[in-house]
Amino acid sequence: MHTAASIRSQFPILKRKINNNPLAYLDNAATTQKPQSVVKAITDFYTQYNANVHRGMHALSEQASTAYEDGRERIARFFGATPEEFIFTRGTSDSINIVARMLEPRLKPNDEILATQMEHHSNLVPWQQLVKRTGAVLKILPITDEGRWDMDALERILSGNTKIVAVNHCSNVLGTINPVAAMVRAAHQAGALVVVDGAQSSAHLPLNLRSLDVDFYAVSSHKMYGPTGMGGFYGKHEILELLEPVSFGGDMIRSVEAFDATWNDLPWKFEPGTPHIAGAIGWAAAVDWMQSVGWDTLEAQERELTQYALDTLKQVPGITIHGPNTAVNRLGVISMTMDGVHPHDIATLLDREGVAVRSGTHCAMPLMTRLGIPATARASFACYNIKKEVDQLAKALQTAWKMFHPTVTVQVPAKNLWQR
Amino acid sequence: MSDDLYKQEILDHYWNPHNAGTLHGATVSAKEVNTSCGDSVVMDLIITNDRVSDVRFQGQGCAISQASTSMLTDKIKGMDAAQAKNLSEKDILEMLGITVGPARMKCATLGLMTLKKALNDRVPDSSRQVLDANNRTAAATSRT
Ligand SMILES: Cc1ncc(COP(=O)(O)O)c(C=O)c1O
């Protein structure tokens, strides 16, 4: 049985002090910390068996190749996919760019691509660029005031012209867990492929991509306890077989003649050049680690903490929480604004108290426009966060509020009390 | 230098910015936006005989960006235009009297960047009106 303490003990960084306060790391939607087993797996690779993969007959290369492909297998299974269907990339952004390029030859002018108002720029800009190159049309699904997809609007927008539906599984601003299965059914009925940005969901929701029936699903290792610079995407086997590679070089070919070449099998057909071997090995260690903790613990811990945080933060004066206000179908990604205090000032003041949050537009400018705010301060949880850290956050927010609203909260004799 | 980014003087300028508003008859204006957070400053100046004879600004954003712009407008009023144009980040930090970490440098210098843009972008009066009209529609003019 894993307790919060036993989980935390595997992340030495959590013992750090920041500005004389214990660190409360609440910026997990940006990147999570890494358990010692992940750091060790990467160190072991570089100190014990570093070699290139797929091309050496010597012992080290064989060991590296085995660890790398075995890592892919464990990661793919973790997502309910087969290794042939799991292409390694540099991360979610890279994956979506590659998928957009792969689908490009299939698009005709006036075909439609549907994204939503809550997309990260990574799942919006590649499609904006794709429609410019192909003459296809980009459509945007609006969201409701609660921060969920407007499914009534979906019926009006989705049509026989829709060829690609590109949506995030979970919003990195609002925390919304989106009904991807329903979207997949509707999109497939209309004859469209579904590309899902899974950057935020992968660390927090057990996934079976085959049964979810998505066509593509992009993820980043660094948001799920693994190293940076590493990620991948799942693509349905039968679709990947039909599509052509978009970048070329070593490893991805079967044979090359002076003027032409044929492609390697899946998944290597889409992976030119020397891959991020240590990244794959570290990522595989991360999914092993998550499985050793177990989804029951991971999910229960985070859901409880999210509800606790929503209840606690609501009591801070001047706070508005953007996004669903209960922990139902919601991750622990909590975007806040405070009356009269800019998100940047909030983040700086929280940092003084050892609380790490992110402030800004979170790579979701169209969503900021929809919300009618310039930016938010965002706290986001991982499985090692505890209630004490939420309390530390709430206290630091109170301090920020007091600093910017001295006349309202400072205790003064009643006759001197005045309001700004 | 004070460690306190949010010392009283900064908060006072944030709450009650000096030289707030627009200037009729401005000879130069500019708008700068900090793309990472959406903070913006629009600055109007009247330059007569190569001096900053008047300045106003409108902005939207954090305490640091807005207070430092407010203090900057005080500082440059009456200043030689060439001297104002050559103000550096170091001058801004000295003016603020606080230590600013790398993450907030962009906030602290948003006003300075706007000023430099305005003074470098001096354009003939005839084309100014057109540019100005475009600038204005793009500018978020009120502080929230
Ligand atoms: C929803 C979402 N999509 C895409 C990305 C991009 O991920 P990466 O920076 O790892 O490519 C992020 C992370 O910032 C995200 O939160």
mmCIF file of N, CA and C in Angstrom, chain A residues 340 342 344-345 348-349 352 360-361 365 374-375 403-406 420, chain B residues 3-6 11 14-15 35-37 39 61-64 104 107:
data_model
loop_
_atom_site.group_PDB
_atom_site.id
_atom_site.type_symbol
_atom_site.label_atom_id
_atom_site.label_comp_id
_atom_site.label_asym_id
_atom_site.label_seq_id
_atom_site.Cartn_x
_atom_site.Cartn_y
_atom_site.Cartn_z
ATOM 1 N N GLY A 340 -8.268 42.417 -8.613
ATOM 2 C CA GLY A 340 -7.285 43.443 -8.298
ATOM 3 C C GLY A 340 -5.848 42.963 -8.208
ATOM 4 N N HIS A 342 -2.951 40.862 -10.425
ATOM 5 C CA HIS A 342 -2.622 40.213 -11.691
ATOM 6 C C HIS A 342 -2.009 38.831 -11.434
ATOM 7 N N HIS A 344 0.495 37.332 -12.619
ATOM 8 C CA HIS A 344 1.950 37.352 -12.439
ATOM 9 C C HIS A 344 2.329 37.741 -11.026
ATOM 10 N N ASP A 345 1.589 38.710 -10.492
ATOM 11 C CA ASP A 345 1.884 39.130 -9.120
ATOM 12 C C ASP A 345 1.519 38.008 -8.143
ATOM 13 N N THR A 348 4.376 35.445 -8.261
ATOM 14 C CA THR A 348 5.575 35.908 -7.568
ATOM 15 C C THR A 348 5.371 35.866 -6.052
ATOM 16 N N LEU A 349 4.201 36.288 -5.606
ATOM 17 C CA LEU A 349 3.945 36.294 -4.165
ATOM 18 C C LEU A 349 3.852 34.861 -3.610
ATOM 19 N N ARG A 352 7.326 33.337 -3.104
ATOM 20 C CA ARG A 352 7.965 33.745 -1.849
ATOM 21 C C ARG A 352 7.643 32.817 -0.706
ATOM 22 N N GLY A 360 -0.006 33.086 -16.506
ATOM 23 C CA GLY A 360 0.102 33.458 -17.914
ATOM 24 C C GLY A 360 -1.080 32.944 -18.698
ATOM 25 N N THR A 361 -0.865 32.775 -20.000
ATOM 26 C CA THR A 361 -1.967 32.349 -20.865
ATOM 27 C C THR A 361 -1.959 30.835 -21.094
ATOM 28 N N MET A 365 -4.281 31.036 -25.846
ATOM 29 C CA MET A 365 -4.776 32.409 -25.982
ATOM 30 C C MET A 365 -6.242 32.476 -26.419
ATOM 31 N N PRO A 374 -7.009 38.231 -19.253
ATOM 32 C CA PRO A 374 -5.704 38.219 -19.931
ATOM 33 C C PRO A 374 -4.873 36.997 -19.583
ATOM 34 N N ALA A 375 -5.066 36.441 -18.407
ATOM 35 C CA ALA A 375 -4.195 35.360 -17.944
ATOM 36 C C ALA A 375 -4.802 34.754 -16.682
ATOM 37 N N MET A 403 -2.076 41.986 0.763
ATOM 38 C CA MET A 403 -1.109 42.978 0.312
ATOM 39 C C MET A 403 -1.749 43.946 -0.684
ATOM 40 N N PHE A 404 -2.625 43.413 -1.529
ATOM 41 C CA PHE A 404 -3.221 44.268 -2.549
ATOM 42 C C PHE A 404 -4.532 44.917 -2.105
ATOM 43 N N HIS A 405 -5.043 44.490 -0.953
ATOM 44 C CA HIS A 405 -6.290 45.089 -0.459
ATOM 45 C C HIS A 405 -6.153 45.433 1.017
ATOM 46 N N PRO A 406 -5.168 46.235 1.374
ATOM 47 C CA PRO A 406 -4.883 46.482 2.787
ATOM 48 C C PRO A 406 -6.062 47.117 3.508
ATOM 49 N N ARG A 420 -12.292 50.839 -0.167
ATOM 50 C CA ARG A 420 -11.795 51.382 -1.427
ATOM 51 C C ARG A 420 -12.906 51.438 -2.456
ATOM 52 N N ASP B 3 14.599 44.287 -1.296
ATOM 53 C CA ASP B 3 14.182 42.944 -1.689
ATOM 54 C C ASP B 3 12.695 42.911 -1.978
ATOM 55 N N ASP B 4 12.016 43.947 -1.510
ATOM 56 C CA ASP B 4 10.569 43.886 -1.577
ATOM 57 C C ASP B 4 10.034 44.432 -2.893
ATOM 58 N N LEU B 5 9.744 43.468 -3.773
ATOM 59 C CA LEU B 5 9.202 43.817 -5.077
ATOM 60 C C LEU B 5 7.928 44.654 -4.921
ATOM 61 N N TYR B 6 7.184 44.350 -3.886
ATOM 62 C CA TYR B 6 5.888 45.015 -3.714
ATOM 63 C C TYR B 6 5.924 46.051 -2.594
ATOM 64 N N LEU B 11 3.100 49.692 -5.117
ATOM 65 C CA LEU B 11 1.655 49.496 -5.023
ATOM 66 C C LEU B 11 0.910 50.820 -5.245
ATOM 67 N N TYR B 14 0.738 51.499 -8.807
ATOM 68 C CA TYR B 14 -0.162 50.555 -9.468
ATOM 69 C C TYR B 14 -1.615 50.988 -9.276
ATOM 70 N N TRP B 15 -1.912 51.367 -8.041
ATOM 71 C CA TRP B 15 -3.304 51.743 -7.758
ATOM 72 C C TRP B 15 -3.650 53.113 -8.332
ATOM 73 N N THR B 35 3.906 39.364 -24.884
ATOM 74 C CA THR B 35 3.111 38.278 -25.465
ATOM 75 C C THR B 35 2.947 37.103 -24.504
ATOM 76 N N SER B 36 3.837 36.976 -23.533
ATOM 77 C CA SER B 36 3.729 35.808 -22.659
ATOM 78 C C SER B 36 2.570 35.964 -21.670
ATOM 79 N N CYS B 37 2.150 37.198 -21.393
ATOM 80 C CA CYS B 37 1.088 37.344 -20.395
ATOM 81 C C CYS B 37 -0.009 38.300 -20.835
ATOM 82 N N ASP B 39 0.134 41.549 -21.018
ATOM 83 C CA ASP B 39 0.234 42.910 -20.492
ATOM 84 C C ASP B 39 0.486 43.885 -21.631
ATOM 85 N N GLY B 61 -2.250 45.262 -16.893
ATOM 86 C CA GLY B 61 -1.296 44.234 -16.520
ATOM 87 C C GLY B 61 -0.951 44.208 -15.058
ATOM 88 N N CYS B 62 0.198 43.604 -14.768
ATOM 89 C CA CYS B 62 0.581 43.346 -13.386
ATOM 90 C C CYS B 62 1.097 44.613 -12.718
ATOM 91 N N ALA B 63 1.250 44.538 -11.400
ATOM 92 C CA ALA B 63 1.682 45.691 -10.620
ATOM 93 C C ALA B 63 3.057 46.176 -11.082
ATOM 94 N N ILE B 64 3.932 45.242 -11.404
ATOM 95 C CA ILE B 64 5.298 45.632 -11.757
ATOM 96 C C ILE B 64 5.317 46.396 -13.080
ATOM 97 N N ARG B 104 10.676 38.316 -14.057
ATOM 98 C CA ARG B 104 9.848 39.523 -14.057
ATOM 99 C C ARG B 104 10.483 40.697 -14.799
ATOM 100 N N CYS B 107 8.305 42.317 -17.316
ATOM 101 C CA CYS B 107 7.260 43.151 -16.727
ATOM 102 C C CYS B 107 7.849 44.521 -16.402
#
